[in-house]
PDB file of C-alpha atoms in Angstrom:
ATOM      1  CA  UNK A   1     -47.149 222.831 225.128  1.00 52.00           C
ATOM      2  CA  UNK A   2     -47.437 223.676 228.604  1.00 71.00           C
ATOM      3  CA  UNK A   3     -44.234 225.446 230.400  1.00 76.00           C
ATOM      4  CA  UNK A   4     -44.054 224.384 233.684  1.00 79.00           C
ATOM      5  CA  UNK A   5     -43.762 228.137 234.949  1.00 82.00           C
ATOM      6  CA  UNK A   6     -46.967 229.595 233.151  1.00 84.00           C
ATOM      7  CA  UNK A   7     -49.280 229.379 236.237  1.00 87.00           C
ATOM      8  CA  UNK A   8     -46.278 231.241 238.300  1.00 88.00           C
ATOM      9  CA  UNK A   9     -45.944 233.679 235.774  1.00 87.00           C
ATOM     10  CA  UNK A  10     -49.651 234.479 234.936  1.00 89.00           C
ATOM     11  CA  UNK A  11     -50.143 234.788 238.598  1.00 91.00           C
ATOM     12  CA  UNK A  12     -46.872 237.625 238.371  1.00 92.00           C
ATOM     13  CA  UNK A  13     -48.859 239.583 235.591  1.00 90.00           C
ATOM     14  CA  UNK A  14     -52.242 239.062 237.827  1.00 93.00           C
ATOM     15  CA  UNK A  15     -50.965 240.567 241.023  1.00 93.00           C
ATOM     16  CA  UNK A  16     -49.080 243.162 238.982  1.00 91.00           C
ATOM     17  CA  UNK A  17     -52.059 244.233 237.046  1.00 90.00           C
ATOM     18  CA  UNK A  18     -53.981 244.660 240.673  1.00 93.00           C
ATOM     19  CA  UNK A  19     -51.283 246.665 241.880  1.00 93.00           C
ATOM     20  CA  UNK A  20     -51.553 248.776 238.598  1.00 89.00           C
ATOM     21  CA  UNK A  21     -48.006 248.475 237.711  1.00 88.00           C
ATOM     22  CA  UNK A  22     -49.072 248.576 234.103  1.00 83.00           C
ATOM     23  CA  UNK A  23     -51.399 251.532 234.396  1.00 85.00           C
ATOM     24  CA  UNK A  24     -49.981 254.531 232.194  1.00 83.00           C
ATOM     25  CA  UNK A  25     -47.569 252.762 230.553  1.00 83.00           C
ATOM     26  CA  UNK A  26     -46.507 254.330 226.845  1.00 82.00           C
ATOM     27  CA  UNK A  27     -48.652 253.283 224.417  1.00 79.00           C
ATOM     28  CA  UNK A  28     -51.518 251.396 226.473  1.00 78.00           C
ATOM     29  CA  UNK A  29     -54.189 250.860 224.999  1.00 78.00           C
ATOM     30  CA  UNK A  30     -52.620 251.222 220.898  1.00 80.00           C
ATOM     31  CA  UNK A  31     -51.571 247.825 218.831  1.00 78.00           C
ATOM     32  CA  UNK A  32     -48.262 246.551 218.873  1.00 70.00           C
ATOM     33  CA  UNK A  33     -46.405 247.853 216.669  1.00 71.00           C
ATOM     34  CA  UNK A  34     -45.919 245.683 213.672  1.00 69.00           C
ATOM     35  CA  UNK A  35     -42.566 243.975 213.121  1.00 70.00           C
ATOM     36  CA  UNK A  36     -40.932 243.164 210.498  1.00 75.00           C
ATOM     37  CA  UNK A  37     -38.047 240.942 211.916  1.00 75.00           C
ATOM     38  CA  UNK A  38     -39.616 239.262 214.948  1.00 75.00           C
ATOM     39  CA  UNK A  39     -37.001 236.977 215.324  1.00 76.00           C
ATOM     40  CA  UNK A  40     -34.402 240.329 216.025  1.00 77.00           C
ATOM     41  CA  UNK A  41     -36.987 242.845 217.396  1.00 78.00           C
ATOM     42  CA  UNK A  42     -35.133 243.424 220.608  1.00 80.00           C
ATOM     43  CA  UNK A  43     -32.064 243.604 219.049  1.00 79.00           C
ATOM     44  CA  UNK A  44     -33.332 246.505 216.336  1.00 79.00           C
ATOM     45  CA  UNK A  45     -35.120 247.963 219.162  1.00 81.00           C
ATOM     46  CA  UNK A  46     -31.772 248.593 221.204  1.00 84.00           C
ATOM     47  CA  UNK A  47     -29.859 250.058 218.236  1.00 83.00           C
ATOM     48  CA  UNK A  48     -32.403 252.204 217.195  1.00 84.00           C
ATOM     49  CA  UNK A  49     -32.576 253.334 220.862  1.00 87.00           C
ATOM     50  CA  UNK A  50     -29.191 253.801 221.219  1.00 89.00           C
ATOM     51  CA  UNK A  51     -28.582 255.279 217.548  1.00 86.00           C
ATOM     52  CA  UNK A  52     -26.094 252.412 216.997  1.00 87.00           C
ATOM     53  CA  UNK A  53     -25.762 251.581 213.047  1.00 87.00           C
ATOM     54  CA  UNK A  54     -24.532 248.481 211.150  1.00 85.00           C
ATOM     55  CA  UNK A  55     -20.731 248.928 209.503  1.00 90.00           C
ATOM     56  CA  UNK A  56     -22.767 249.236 206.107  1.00 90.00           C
ATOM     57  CA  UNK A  57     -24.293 252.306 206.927  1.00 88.00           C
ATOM     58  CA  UNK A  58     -20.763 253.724 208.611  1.00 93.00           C
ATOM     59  CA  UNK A  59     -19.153 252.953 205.588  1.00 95.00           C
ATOM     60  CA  UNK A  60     -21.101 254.185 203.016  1.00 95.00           C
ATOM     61  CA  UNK A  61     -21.420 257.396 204.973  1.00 95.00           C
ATOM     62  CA  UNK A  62     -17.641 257.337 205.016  1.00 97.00           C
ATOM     63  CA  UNK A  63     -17.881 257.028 201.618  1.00 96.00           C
ATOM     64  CA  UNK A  64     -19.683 259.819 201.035  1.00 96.00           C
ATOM     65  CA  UNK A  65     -17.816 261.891 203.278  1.00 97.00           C
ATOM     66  CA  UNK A  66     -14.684 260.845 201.502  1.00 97.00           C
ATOM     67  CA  UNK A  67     -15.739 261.906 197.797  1.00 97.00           C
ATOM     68  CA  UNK A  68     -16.832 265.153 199.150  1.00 97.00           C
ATOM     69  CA  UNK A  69     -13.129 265.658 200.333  1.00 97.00           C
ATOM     70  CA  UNK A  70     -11.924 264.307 196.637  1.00 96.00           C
ATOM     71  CA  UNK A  71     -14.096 266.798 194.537  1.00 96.00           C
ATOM     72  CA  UNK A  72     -11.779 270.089 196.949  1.00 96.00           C
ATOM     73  CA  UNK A  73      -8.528 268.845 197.031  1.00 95.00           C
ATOM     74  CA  UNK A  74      -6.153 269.850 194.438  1.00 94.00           C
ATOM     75  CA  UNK A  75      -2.254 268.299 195.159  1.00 95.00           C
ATOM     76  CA  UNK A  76      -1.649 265.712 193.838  1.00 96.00           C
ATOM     77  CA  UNK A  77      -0.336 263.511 196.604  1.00 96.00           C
ATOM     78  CA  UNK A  78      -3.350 264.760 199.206  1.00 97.00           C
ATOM     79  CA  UNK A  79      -5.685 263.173 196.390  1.00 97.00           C
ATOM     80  CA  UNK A  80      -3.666 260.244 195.820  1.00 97.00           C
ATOM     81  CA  UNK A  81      -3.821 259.332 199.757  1.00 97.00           C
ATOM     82  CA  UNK A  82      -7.420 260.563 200.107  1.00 97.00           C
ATOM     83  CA  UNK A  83      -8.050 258.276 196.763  1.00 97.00           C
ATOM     84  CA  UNK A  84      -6.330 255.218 198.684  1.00 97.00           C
ATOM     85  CA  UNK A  85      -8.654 256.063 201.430  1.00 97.00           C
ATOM     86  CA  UNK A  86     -11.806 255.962 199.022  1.00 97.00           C
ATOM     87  CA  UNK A  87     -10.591 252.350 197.685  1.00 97.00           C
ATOM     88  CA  UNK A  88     -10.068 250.627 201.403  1.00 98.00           C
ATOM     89  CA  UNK A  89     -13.684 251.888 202.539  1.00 97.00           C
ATOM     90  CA  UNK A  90     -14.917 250.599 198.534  1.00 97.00           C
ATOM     91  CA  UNK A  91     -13.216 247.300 199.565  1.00 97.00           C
ATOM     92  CA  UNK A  92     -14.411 247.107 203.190  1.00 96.00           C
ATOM     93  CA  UNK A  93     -17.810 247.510 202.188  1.00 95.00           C
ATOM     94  CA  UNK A  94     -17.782 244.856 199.624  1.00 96.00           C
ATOM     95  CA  UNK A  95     -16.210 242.704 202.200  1.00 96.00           C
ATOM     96  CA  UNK A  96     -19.162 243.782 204.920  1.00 94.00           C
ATOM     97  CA  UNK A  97     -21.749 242.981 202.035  1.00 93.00           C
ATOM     98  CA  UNK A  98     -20.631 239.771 201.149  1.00 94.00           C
ATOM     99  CA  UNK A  99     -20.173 238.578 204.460  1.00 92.00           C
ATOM    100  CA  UNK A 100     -24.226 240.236 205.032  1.00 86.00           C
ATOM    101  CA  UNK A 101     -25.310 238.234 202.039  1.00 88.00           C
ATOM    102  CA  UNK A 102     -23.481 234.827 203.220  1.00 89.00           C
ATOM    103  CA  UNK A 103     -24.371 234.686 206.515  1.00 86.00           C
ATOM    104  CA  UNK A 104     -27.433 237.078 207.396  1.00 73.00           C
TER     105      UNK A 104
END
């Protein structure tokens, strides 16, 4: 189908490409890169740019981080709390995964 504003744009890119605006851009001249999630591609794009990562990621690294801490501690109640700890992130990421799973 025919968008009313095609002519105006292609005319844009046309006097743009004249002026060389897109000489020496990154990548001119190489194939698009492939994508596997069109449909989000400039939302991965800006995460990955700015380093941003999804609450499963955060939490598992919490995770991590937080049975590294278990394995040195020795009292008692400092592994009890850090044990509490380990079981909210456990739950949190079930919770994150579910709701991933139910609603994309």
């Amino acid at each position: 189908m025919h968008h009313p504003l095609s002519s105006l744009i292609d005319q844009i890119v046309q006097n743009a490409e004249k002026r060389g605006d897109f000489d020496d851009l990154p990548g001119a001249g190489k194939p698009l890169a492939h994508l596997d999630d069109p449909q989000n591609a400039v939302l991965n794009r800006m995460m990955q740019e700015a380093d941003a990562k999804s609450p499963v990621v955060i939490l598992r690294q919490q995770i991590l981080a937080s049975q590294e801490r278990l394995k040195t501690l020795s009292d008692e109640k400092t592994r009890k709390t850090e044990m509490l700890l380990l079981s909210e992130l456990h739950t949190k990421l079930s919770i994150e995964m579910e709701a991933f799973r139910k609603y994309g």
